[in-house]
Amino acid sequence: MSTATAIRARDLAKSFTVGKVSTRVLEGLSVDLAGGELTMLSGPSGCGKSTLLAILSGLERPDAGSVEALGEPVWYLNRKALQRFRLHHIGFVFQGFNLFPALNAVEQVELPLSYLDLGAAETRRRAEAALEEVGLSHRRKLRPAELSGGEKQRVAIARALAKQPQLLFADEPTSALDSVSGQTVIDILHRAARQHGTMVLCASHDPRLIAHADRVLRMEDGRVLADEYHPHPAVAEEPVA
Amino acid sequence: MVALARKTLIYEWRRYLPASLAVAFSGMLLLVQLALVFGIFNGAAVYINASRGQIWAGYPGTQSIDLGRGIPRDTEMHLLADPQVAQVEPFQWVNGDWRGRRALGSVSVFVSGVDTAPDALAFARVIPPTLRALLNEPGAIIVDRADLPKLGISVGESGILNGYRVHLVGTTNGLRALGGVNIVASLATARRLNVGGDPRPAYYLVRLRDPGQAAAVAARLDPHGSERRYSVWTASTLAARTVHYWLFETGAGLGVVFMSLVVFLVGTVITSQTLMGAVAGSISEYATLNALGASRRALSRVVMEQAGWVGVAGLVGGGALSALALVVAHSQDVPVAITPLGTLACALLVMGITLLSGLLAVRTLRNADPAKLLR
Ligand SMILES: Nc1ncnc2c1ncn2[C@@H]1O[C@H](COP(=O)(O)OP(=O)(O)OP(=O)(O)O)[C@@H](O)[C@H]1O
Ligand SMILES: [Mg+2]
C-alpha cells in the first residue's frame, strides 16, 4: 500500500456565471490525495464535489490554483497532452453507466483499451481480468439491456480499471443502485485501491459508504470542512459474487 | 479493435434506417430524372438510333444531326476506298413547311430523304423493306403514327409540303422527333421538296464489314487539317453530340443540374439530421470514451464510418429502387435511357451526400463534453 502523494491541489477556485449571476463553487481549496487510498468526498448537494472531481481529473479548468497529478502540472498541459495523460493514468466511473447499447460486457471494457495499442491478445486478456475482478466473468457476453443496474455499474468499473490507472475518479457511483449493489461497488473500488495502489476519489452523499472509506473529506460551500482518517475501514470479507 | 460503428449500426438499425432510405431515395431521384431527360432527348438522335450502319459522315464540326448541311458528293468515293467499308448511302436533310387541312395551319417538319433499296440503312430499324418500297412512288411519304393528328391526315390522303403535293403511303412507330414532325421520303422526292436549298446530301451512312471496328475506322476516315470538307463520326458519337447539344440548347441540362442540387440538399438534410440524432443519442457514451482518453479524432472516425455504411446501404438500396423504376418506366413506354457516366455521376453525388452528412454529424460530437458527466 503506497502512501505517495498522487494528487496535490493548491488554492483551487472556480465560479460559474449564468446570465448575470456568478456563483462561487470552490474557494481556495487545497488537498493532497495519496495512492492506495479510497477517499470519500461527502457534503450537501451543490457544495461542489463534482466540480472538484472534474478539476482534479483534468476535465474542467479551474479559475485559479494548481493541480499536480503524478508529478504533472495538469492544467499546464495542452489539450492533446492532457488527453494522453487521461488515457494512460485516469479512470472514471460516472453515476450514469454510459455503456454502448450495442456492445457486450467484454467489448465495453475492450473499447477504451483499444486506444492504448496493446495488441488484440493483451487487450482481451486485460478485459477478461477486469471483468473477473468485478465478478462478472459469467456475464461477459451480455449487452447492457440484459444486465441489472448493479451489473452495469460493475461493467463500467471494469472498463475504468482495465486501463490499470493510477487515478480513479468516481462520481456518485452508487446513487442509482440498491444498497447491496452499492456495497459491492464500493468494495470493488476499495480493493482496487488496496491491490493496485490506485488513488480512488469517490464523491457521494451516501452515508452507508462512509464507513468503508480510508479517508473522508467533508465539503461545504466550496471548502473542505473536515478531513478524517479511518484506520480500519470496514471491508467485506466474502468475495463479490 | 472493437467494431463500435458497425455493431451499433446493426444493433440500432432502426435508428439509422431513415438515413439509409434518404440516401437510397436521393440516389433513385437523381438517376431517374437523368434517365428521363436522356430518354426524352434521345429523340433528337432518332435518325441515328433508328438506322443501321456504324459510321456517319457529315458537315465538318456538326453539333447536332438536325444542323446538317450539304457535303461534297465525292465523299462517297473517299469512304468506299476504305477496305472495311461495305456500304455507303446518302441521307438528304430538308426543312419543310406542312399544310394539311386549313384548320391546322402550318407545321414545321423535317424531311429525311433516304435510299429505297431493300437493304438501305437509314431508318432500317423502323421501316421494313416492303413499306420502304412504297417510297419509290414520287411524292410518297411515311410518318410516325403518333404524328397523324398534328398533320391532320391519314394514310392514302395528301397534303402540301413546301408547295408540292405529297401523299401518305404508310405509318410506323419510333420516328418521333423533338420539336417537330419527322417525314421520311425517297431521295428523289426529297430533292424535289428542297426548293432553293443545297441539293447535295447532308450525310453519308456507312456500314462496316466488322461493326466492332467502328471507332478505329471512324478515326482513320476522319479527315485532318483545316481544309477538310466533311467530318466522320461513329453513330454513337454523333448521337451523343446531338443529345448533348439539345440538353444545353433547351436549358434542360441546367434543369438537371438544378434538380440534382435540390435532391442533394434534401438528401443531405435528412441524412445528416438522422446521423446527428444518433450521435446525440449516444453523446454521454462518446463523452465517457473521451474522458477515458479516446481522442476526438477517434470518435469522429466512428461517426464517419457509420456514415460510410449508411451510404453503402443507401447506394445498394438506391440501385435496386432505380432499377425497379426504370423497368416500370420501360414497360409503360416512358422514354428512359441511362449511360455509364450518368450512373457514375449519380453514385458520386450519393456518396457526397453521405460524406457531407457524416461531417455534419461529426460536428455534433462537440457536445460530447466529459465535464458534463460530472454533475
Ligand atoms: N456548468 C455549470 N454552469 C453553471 N453552474 C454550474 C455548472 N456546474 C456546476 N454548477 C453549479 O456549481 C455548484 C456545484 O455543483 P456540483 O455539481 O459540483 O455540486 P455537487 O456537490 O456535485 O452536488 P451533488 O451532490 O448534487 O451532485 C452547483 O450550485 C451548480 O449549480
Ligand atoms: Mg455531483
XYZ file of C-alpha atoms and ligand atoms in Angstrom:
648
model
C 0.000 0.000 0.000
C 1.579 3.161 -1.233
C 1.004 6.460 0.501
C 2.879 8.562 -2.024
C 1.074 11.743 -2.932
C -0.773 11.116 -6.156
C -2.517 14.453 -6.406
C -1.526 17.776 -4.950
C -4.047 20.574 -5.451
C -3.480 24.109 -4.228
C -5.757 27.128 -3.842
C -8.359 25.965 -6.334
C -11.028 28.480 -7.177
C -13.929 28.081 -9.547
C -17.083 30.031 -10.167
C -19.820 29.667 -12.732
C -21.601 32.568 -14.312
C -25.108 32.045 -15.547
C -26.598 35.181 -17.006
C -25.565 37.964 -14.666
C -25.345 35.770 -11.607
C -21.928 34.453 -10.690
C -21.724 31.570 -8.202
C -18.508 30.729 -6.376
C -18.299 26.961 -6.225
C -14.747 26.461 -4.946
C -12.835 28.971 -2.874
C -9.139 28.455 -2.188
C -9.423 24.707 -1.790
C -6.212 22.724 -1.241
C -5.957 18.976 -0.862
C -3.416 16.140 -1.149
C -4.555 12.678 -2.153
C -2.499 9.523 -1.721
C -2.207 6.408 -3.839
C -3.619 3.209 -2.356
C -6.374 5.058 -0.510
C -10.077 5.267 -1.058
C -11.077 8.825 -0.243
C -14.723 9.708 0.111
C -15.843 13.209 -0.763
C -19.079 13.988 1.038
C -21.226 17.008 1.577
C -24.595 18.502 0.755
C -25.880 18.686 -2.760
C -24.438 21.547 -4.735
C -21.409 22.033 -2.493
C -19.004 21.467 -5.376
C -17.995 17.795 -5.131
C -18.425 17.050 -8.813
C -16.740 20.292 -9.753
C -13.711 19.392 -7.647
C -13.573 15.950 -9.248
C -13.695 17.491 -12.714
C -10.866 19.899 -11.922
C -8.634 17.255 -10.334
C -9.169 14.831 -13.214
C -8.368 17.316 -15.948
C -11.881 17.709 -17.320
C -12.676 21.244 -16.148
C -10.194 24.103 -15.949
C -10.078 25.947 -12.600
C -10.193 29.758 -12.472
C -7.168 29.781 -10.176
C -4.882 27.345 -8.379
C -2.827 24.376 -9.491
C -3.222 20.628 -9.780
C -0.238 18.315 -9.850
C -1.152 14.740 -10.706
C 1.600 12.073 -10.657
C 4.055 14.964 -10.814
C 2.451 16.503 -13.932
C 1.097 20.056 -13.764
C -2.249 19.058 -15.212
C -3.516 22.498 -16.212
C -0.277 23.429 -17.961
C -0.610 20.553 -20.407
C -2.105 21.286 -23.795
C -5.349 19.597 -24.823
C -3.624 16.742 -26.603
C -1.158 16.044 -23.804
C -3.978 16.196 -21.282
C -5.931 13.660 -23.304
C -2.908 11.373 -23.420
C -2.467 11.813 -19.676
C -6.078 10.791 -19.082
C -5.703 7.872 -21.454
C -2.698 6.448 -19.644
C -3.382 7.325 -15.999
C -7.007 8.107 -15.249
C -10.142 6.016 -14.926
C -13.683 7.312 -14.440
C -16.886 5.856 -13.054
C -19.954 8.036 -13.515
C -23.370 7.977 -11.965
C -24.909 7.040 -15.296
C -23.265 3.907 -16.606
C -22.820 5.269 -20.131
C -22.425 1.870 -21.757
C -22.838 1.449 -25.525
C -26.095 -0.458 -26.077
C -24.672 -2.473 -28.961
C -21.635 -3.894 -27.166
C -21.449 -6.839 -24.790
C -19.596 -6.605 -21.483
C -16.173 -7.660 -22.800
C -16.398 -5.248 -25.713
C -17.360 -2.383 -23.389
C -14.159 -2.987 -21.446
C -12.023 -3.550 -24.538
C -13.171 -0.364 -26.247
C -11.137 2.231 -24.271
C -8.246 -0.236 -24.051
C -8.071 -0.347 -27.828
C -6.785 3.250 -27.828
C -3.722 2.118 -25.832
C -2.412 -0.004 -28.727
C -1.800 -3.052 -26.571
C -2.475 -5.627 -29.265
C -5.575 -7.779 -29.555
C -4.423 -10.574 -27.212
C -3.321 -8.301 -24.359
C -6.456 -6.168 -24.743
C -8.642 -9.263 -24.464
C -6.630 -10.602 -21.510
C -6.914 -7.353 -19.580
C -10.618 -7.005 -20.328
C -11.304 -10.554 -19.114
C -9.213 -9.941 -15.982
C -11.066 -6.707 -15.200
C -14.442 -8.430 -15.583
C -13.181 -11.218 -13.313
C -12.168 -8.601 -10.764
C -15.683 -7.167 -10.625
C -17.156 -10.679 -10.545
C -18.843 -10.577 -13.926
C -16.972 -13.179 -15.954
C -20.166 -15.176 -16.328
C -21.941 -12.127 -17.805
C -19.289 -11.208 -20.313
C -21.356 -11.891 -23.446
C -24.381 -9.881 -22.300
C -25.359 -6.440 -23.557
C -26.433 -3.584 -21.226
C -30.119 -4.295 -21.898
C -29.604 -7.772 -20.408
C -27.752 -6.603 -17.272
C -29.079 -5.300 -13.948
C -28.216 -1.793 -12.785
C -25.597 -3.072 -10.374
C -24.062 -5.277 -13.050
C -23.936 -2.376 -15.466
C -22.095 -0.245 -12.949
C -19.644 -3.104 -12.384
C -19.025 -3.293 -16.132
C -18.388 0.462 -16.086
C -15.916 -0.030 -13.227
C -14.210 -2.857 -15.097
C -13.919 -0.517 -18.086
C -12.181 2.054 -15.862
C -9.958 -0.488 -14.089
C -8.809 -2.386 -17.177
C -6.552 0.505 -18.152
C -4.797 -0.053 -14.797
C -4.978 3.670 -13.991
C -3.123 5.198 -11.060
C -6.001 7.617 -10.511
C -9.636 6.602 -10.366
C -12.463 9.123 -10.032
C -15.986 8.048 -9.203
C -18.928 10.456 -9.036
C -21.945 9.099 -7.162
C -21.227 5.570 -8.412
C -23.858 4.008 -6.154
C -26.682 6.522 -6.182
C -28.654 4.647 -8.841
C -28.187 1.300 -7.081
C -29.835 -0.586 -4.221
C -27.809 -0.950 -1.026
C -26.399 -4.420 -1.742
C -25.223 -3.432 -5.213
C -23.863 -0.177 -3.801
C -21.957 -2.169 -1.193
C -20.488 -4.408 -3.876
C -19.399 -1.423 -5.937
C -17.676 0.286 -3.028
C -15.879 -2.962 -2.117
C -14.560 -3.248 -5.636
C -13.272 0.329 -5.531
C -11.696 -0.329 -2.181
C -9.919 -3.426 -3.409
C -8.659 -1.547 -6.442
C -7.034 0.955 -4.084
C -5.531 -1.761 -1.882
C -4.326 -4.190 -4.525
C -3.143 -1.850 -7.254
C -2.142 1.154 -5.136
C -4.659 3.248 -7.023
C -5.747 6.593 -5.710
C -9.544 6.405 -5.612
C -11.578 9.558 -5.080
C -15.266 8.947 -4.749
C -17.861 11.689 -4.428
C -21.006 10.552 -2.687
C -23.581 11.680 -0.211
C -24.498 8.106 0.616
C -23.823 7.819 4.407
C -23.665 3.999 4.198
C -20.466 4.212 2.205
C -18.605 6.482 4.560
C -17.775 3.611 6.885
C -15.867 1.937 4.055
C -13.550 4.778 3.207
C -9.943 5.164 4.300
C -10.439 8.865 4.469
C -13.443 11.170 4.390
C -13.373 14.762 3.191
C -16.429 16.765 4.198
C -17.121 19.710 1.933
C -19.355 22.662 2.381
C -19.591 25.926 0.483
C -16.578 25.249 -1.666
C -14.205 24.346 1.164
C -13.070 21.231 2.995
C -14.636 21.448 6.435
C -13.342 18.203 7.910
C -10.703 15.649 6.968
C -10.986 12.320 8.810
C -8.921 9.154 8.525
C -10.407 5.753 9.266
C -7.548 3.482 10.288
C -9.606 0.273 9.883
C -12.382 0.762 7.399
C -14.997 -1.940 7.172
C -14.111 -4.407 4.407
C -16.482 -7.059 3.221
C -14.941 -10.470 3.853
C -16.733 -12.603 1.288
C -15.661 -12.121 -2.331
C -18.122 -10.450 -4.659
C -20.415 -12.836 -6.449
C -10.263 -3.210 -32.164
C -13.925 -3.226 -31.205
C -16.044 -2.523 -34.276
C -18.179 0.055 -32.476
C -19.536 1.707 -35.621
C -20.681 -1.484 -37.286
C -22.026 -3.152 -34.149
C -24.057 -0.052 -33.298
C -25.442 0.121 -36.833
C -26.552 -3.487 -36.718
C -27.930 -3.314 -33.173
C -29.723 0.001 -33.624
C -30.592 -0.373 -37.303
C -33.990 1.218 -36.863
C -32.334 4.410 -35.804
C -30.183 4.532 -38.940
C -32.785 3.250 -41.389
C -34.187 6.727 -42.219
C -30.693 7.882 -43.169
C -30.148 4.935 -45.483
C -33.579 5.424 -47.006
C -32.900 9.122 -47.552
C -29.676 8.209 -49.344
C -31.422 5.498 -51.361
C -34.299 7.715 -52.470
C -31.939 10.572 -53.294
C -29.969 8.186 -55.484
C -33.136 6.981 -57.170
C -34.408 10.510 -57.808
C -31.072 11.556 -59.282
C -30.844 8.572 -61.589
C -34.472 8.525 -62.693
C -34.588 12.238 -63.564
C -31.369 11.813 -65.517
C -32.757 8.742 -67.283
C -35.963 10.585 -68.165
C -34.143 13.583 -69.578
C -31.773 11.377 -71.549
C -34.730 9.303 -72.689
C -36.595 12.356 -73.982
C -33.557 13.907 -75.623
C -32.583 10.653 -77.255
C -35.474 11.564 -79.563
C -33.205 14.199 -81.092
C -30.956 11.392 -82.269
C -33.736 9.196 -83.638
C -32.239 9.434 -87.166
C -29.116 7.723 -85.903
C -30.636 5.307 -83.414
C -33.320 4.098 -85.837
C -30.778 3.479 -88.604
C -28.291 0.724 -89.171
C -24.671 1.358 -90.050
C -21.835 2.235 -87.730
C -20.436 5.454 -89.187
C -21.809 8.822 -90.281
C -20.051 11.437 -92.412
C -21.370 14.988 -92.393
C -20.565 18.689 -92.470
C -17.362 19.457 -90.508
C -17.995 20.086 -86.824
C -21.758 19.477 -86.932
C -23.004 19.665 -83.329
C -26.411 18.093 -83.757
C -27.755 15.919 -86.560
C -30.565 18.348 -87.367
C -27.963 21.036 -88.128
C -26.543 19.125 -91.106
C -25.551 20.897 -94.339
C -24.675 19.546 -97.726
C -21.278 17.882 -98.192
C -19.381 17.097 -101.432
C -20.599 14.117 -103.384
C -17.096 12.697 -103.760
C -17.169 11.952 -100.017
C -18.851 8.690 -101.011
C -15.785 7.666 -103.076
C -13.402 8.509 -100.264
C -15.401 6.426 -97.834
C -15.715 3.468 -100.213
C -11.938 3.440 -100.648
C -11.506 2.005 -97.163
C -11.374 -1.806 -97.227
C -13.541 -2.039 -94.088
C -16.415 -0.132 -95.699
C -19.128 -2.414 -97.091
C -21.873 0.056 -97.973
C -22.290 3.831 -98.282
C -25.628 5.574 -98.598
C -26.607 9.257 -98.924
C -29.002 10.899 -96.468
C -30.761 14.076 -97.500
C -31.976 16.642 -94.992
C -34.715 19.146 -95.883
C -36.519 21.555 -93.598
C -40.131 21.834 -94.579
C -43.410 23.567 -94.037
C -46.504 21.401 -93.990
C -50.015 22.426 -94.841
C -52.701 19.848 -94.342
C -56.242 20.795 -93.565
C -56.742 24.523 -93.346
C -57.879 24.406 -89.702
C -54.455 23.221 -88.502
C -52.357 25.993 -90.030
C -48.794 25.124 -90.951
C -46.480 22.720 -89.142
C -42.698 22.759 -89.362
C -41.356 19.369 -90.401
C -38.016 17.657 -91.012
C -37.836 15.687 -94.214
C -35.347 12.830 -94.393
C -34.550 11.718 -97.915
C -33.497 8.067 -97.794
C -32.420 5.266 -100.082
C -35.307 2.964 -101.001
C -33.328 -0.221 -101.644
C -34.435 -3.196 -99.521
C -31.074 -3.257 -97.715
C -30.918 0.521 -97.150
C -29.505 1.680 -93.820
C -31.470 4.847 -92.995
C -34.342 4.130 -90.564
C -33.826 0.420 -91.207
C -34.898 -0.365 -87.643
C -38.335 1.262 -88.014
C -39.161 0.994 -91.743
C -39.340 -2.570 -93.090
C -38.388 -3.157 -96.783
C -41.992 -3.549 -98.012
C -43.003 -0.211 -96.547
C -39.816 1.391 -97.814
C -40.570 0.184 -101.370
C -43.743 2.319 -101.322
C -41.498 5.410 -101.191
C -40.424 4.787 -104.792
C -43.651 6.357 -105.941
C -42.971 10.102 -106.498
C -44.334 12.267 -103.685
C -44.762 9.332 -101.281
C -44.056 9.930 -97.564
C -44.071 7.942 -94.295
C -44.632 9.441 -90.820
C -44.948 8.251 -87.241
C -48.441 7.087 -86.325
C -48.459 9.446 -83.348
C -47.897 12.482 -85.588
C -51.048 11.945 -87.686
C -53.269 14.300 -85.628
C -50.651 17.042 -85.871
C -50.574 16.729 -89.657
C -54.342 16.289 -89.955
C -54.034 13.450 -92.454
C -54.478 9.694 -92.646
C -52.929 7.015 -94.857
C -53.920 7.466 -98.520
C -54.590 11.195 -98.142
C -52.369 14.010 -99.298
C -51.109 17.398 -98.157
C -48.903 20.227 -99.302
C -45.227 20.199 -98.353
C -43.040 23.122 -99.421
C -45.625 23.883 -102.082
C -45.664 20.331 -103.548
C -48.409 17.794 -103.146
C -47.253 14.685 -101.272
C -49.269 11.684 -100.126
C -49.019 9.460 -97.110
C -48.344 5.835 -98.096
C -47.825 4.370 -94.629
C -47.036 4.926 -90.962
C -44.601 3.426 -88.485
C -43.525 3.641 -84.836
C -40.368 5.128 -83.335
C -39.925 8.069 -85.712
C -40.993 10.848 -83.363
C -38.770 13.901 -83.373
C -38.090 16.558 -80.790
C -39.598 19.927 -81.684
C -41.209 18.995 -84.995
C -42.521 16.167 -87.148
C -40.286 13.719 -88.973
C -41.246 12.893 -92.544
C -39.449 10.173 -94.492
C -39.341 10.337 -98.272
C -37.199 8.912 -101.053
C -34.039 10.777 -102.086
C -35.784 11.793 -105.326
C -38.853 13.178 -103.563
C -36.657 14.994 -101.034
C -34.681 16.605 -103.825
C -37.886 17.925 -105.352
C -39.040 19.307 -101.995
C -35.701 21.007 -101.427
C -36.626 24.287 -103.078
C -33.593 26.539 -103.354
C -31.612 24.529 -100.788
C -28.293 22.738 -101.144
C -29.035 19.805 -103.468
C -26.204 17.726 -102.003
C -26.797 15.108 -99.279
C -26.131 16.248 -95.713
C -24.828 12.872 -94.556
C -23.462 9.584 -95.772
C -24.220 6.455 -93.748
C -21.616 3.720 -93.715
C -21.931 0.043 -92.935
C -18.704 -1.730 -91.998
C -17.723 -5.326 -92.619
C -16.811 -5.644 -88.935
C -19.020 -3.448 -86.703
C -16.500 -3.861 -83.876
C -14.002 -1.727 -85.826
C -16.249 1.366 -85.854
C -14.107 3.575 -83.609
C -10.859 2.745 -85.379
C -12.317 3.167 -88.872
C -14.036 6.450 -87.948
C -10.747 7.806 -86.622
C -8.977 6.729 -89.804
C -11.635 8.126 -92.165
C -11.987 11.464 -90.380
C -10.020 13.977 -92.496
C -7.495 16.109 -90.633
C -6.484 19.698 -91.169
C -8.365 22.939 -91.653
C -9.187 22.201 -95.299
C -11.397 19.229 -94.527
C -14.797 19.308 -96.162
C -16.540 16.728 -94.007
C -16.235 15.014 -90.622
C -16.622 11.347 -89.756
C -18.145 10.064 -86.502
C -19.250 6.738 -85.166
C -23.021 6.569 -84.895
C -22.856 6.622 -81.101
C -20.575 9.674 -81.052
C -22.878 11.644 -83.334
C -25.882 10.571 -81.243
C -24.136 11.703 -78.045
C -23.178 15.043 -79.654
C -26.770 15.558 -80.667
C -28.219 14.700 -77.244
C -25.727 16.996 -75.533
C -26.453 19.811 -77.929
C -30.170 19.562 -77.232
C -29.667 19.230 -73.486
C -27.918 22.575 -73.357
C -29.712 24.235 -76.275
C -33.054 23.795 -74.495
C -31.783 24.527 -70.967
C -32.810 21.027 -69.886
C -29.187 20.346 -68.933
C -29.252 23.233 -66.473
C -32.571 21.923 -65.232
C -30.942 18.574 -64.498
C -28.104 20.281 -62.649
C -30.543 22.410 -60.653
C -32.767 19.456 -59.788
C -29.694 17.444 -58.751
C -28.686 20.233 -56.379
C -32.143 20.238 -54.836
C -32.056 16.445 -54.378
C -28.542 16.700 -52.946
C -29.687 19.325 -50.462
C -32.797 17.448 -49.355
C -30.886 14.164 -49.103
C -28.146 15.787 -47.058
C -30.575 17.492 -44.686
C -32.468 14.280 -43.912
C -29.392 12.059 -43.734
C -27.412 14.436 -41.572
C -30.353 15.031 -39.223
C -30.710 11.297 -38.693
C -26.994 10.811 -38.102
C -26.875 13.826 -35.790
C -29.785 12.383 -33.839
C -27.944 9.091 -33.497
C -24.794 10.836 -32.269
C -26.808 12.989 -29.864
C -28.469 9.845 -28.526
C -25.090 8.368 -27.621
C -23.459 11.596 -26.572
C -22.738 10.576 -22.970
C -21.173 7.319 -24.168
C -18.944 9.269 -26.520
C -18.130 11.719 -23.728
C -17.182 8.820 -21.441
C -14.838 7.456 -24.094
C -13.322 10.903 -24.444
C -12.879 11.148 -20.660
C -11.104 7.807 -20.710
C -8.689 9.157 -23.293
C -10.144 8.401 -26.746
C -9.322 11.368 -28.966
C -11.894 13.499 -30.772
C -10.399 12.224 -33.975
C -11.043 8.619 -32.948
C -14.659 9.438 -32.111
C -15.058 11.282 -35.415
C -13.795 8.200 -37.211
C -16.557 6.143 -35.609
C -19.196 8.611 -36.820
C -17.695 8.807 -40.320
C -17.547 5.027 -40.529
C -21.227 4.875 -39.623
C -21.977 7.449 -42.307
C -19.985 5.335 -44.754
C -22.001 2.190 -44.030
C -25.244 4.156 -44.202
C -24.071 5.369 -47.618
C -23.207 1.866 -48.825
C -26.609 0.563 -47.724
C -28.265 3.575 -49.362
C -26.319 3.069 -52.576
C -27.360 -0.577 -52.800
C -30.975 0.308 -51.944
C -30.966 3.221 -54.376
C -29.588 0.979 -57.119
C -32.377 -1.530 -56.554
C -35.064 1.201 -56.446
C -33.716 2.812 -59.620
C -33.631 -0.495 -61.466
C -37.232 -1.115 -60.448
C -38.339 2.376 -61.503
C -36.591 2.055 -64.877
C -38.126 -1.350 -65.539
C -41.597 0.008 -64.768
C -40.979 3.106 -66.923
C -39.771 0.951 -69.795
C -42.796 -1.318 -69.605
C -45.070 1.762 -69.809
C -43.267 3.206 -72.877
C -41.903 6.114 -70.837
C -38.703 7.160 -72.608
C -35.776 6.422 -70.294
C -32.089 5.925 -71.040
C -29.082 5.617 -68.767
C -25.403 5.993 -69.528
C -22.482 4.614 -67.506
C -21.163 8.140 -66.982
C -24.543 9.391 -65.756
C -24.853 6.443 -63.374
C -21.362 7.088 -62.055
C -22.185 10.770 -61.519
C -25.296 9.802 -59.538
C -23.281 7.366 -57.417
C -20.697 10.071 -56.712
C -23.403 12.549 -55.710
C -24.893 9.960 -53.372
C -21.508 9.369 -51.767
C -21.196 13.159 -51.495
C -24.497 13.289 -49.598
C -23.176 10.655 -47.203
C -19.815 12.322 -46.721
C -21.297 15.747 -46.057
C -23.891 14.291 -43.684
C -21.141 12.442 -41.827
C -19.121 15.636 -41.474
C -22.177 17.497 -40.181
C -22.824 14.691 -37.678
C -19.200 14.881 -36.527
C -19.881 18.475 -35.512
C -22.472 17.157 -33.040
C -19.602 15.421 -31.238
C -18.568 18.856 -29.970
C -21.347 18.427 -27.441
C -19.562 15.380 -26.042
C -18.098 17.255 -23.083
C -16.904 14.828 -20.409
C -17.092 17.563 -17.762
C -20.872 17.424 -18.217
C -20.830 13.843 -16.966
C -19.729 15.142 -13.566
C -22.643 16.975 -12.026
N -21.514 24.188 -15.892
C -22.075 24.835 -14.880
N -22.679 26.003 -15.093
C -23.241 26.694 -14.088
N -23.261 26.277 -12.821
C -22.683 25.108 -12.533
C -22.059 24.334 -13.534
N -21.574 23.213 -12.969
C -21.881 23.304 -11.668
N -22.544 24.428 -11.394
C -23.016 24.876 -10.078
O -21.967 24.645 -9.160
C -22.456 24.195 -7.946
C -21.732 22.927 -7.536
O -22.056 21.913 -8.438
P -21.533 20.446 -8.264
O -22.063 19.633 -9.383
O -20.062 20.456 -8.111
O -22.216 20.004 -6.902
P -22.183 18.601 -6.190
O -21.537 18.796 -4.871
O -21.598 17.582 -7.052
O -23.719 18.332 -5.979
P -24.492 16.924 -6.000
O -24.181 16.259 -4.723
O -25.921 17.325 -6.114
O -24.000 16.191 -7.178
C -23.952 23.982 -8.117
O -24.615 25.055 -7.467
C -24.176 24.068 -9.600
O -25.372 24.712 -9.869
Mg -22.362 15.945 -8.142
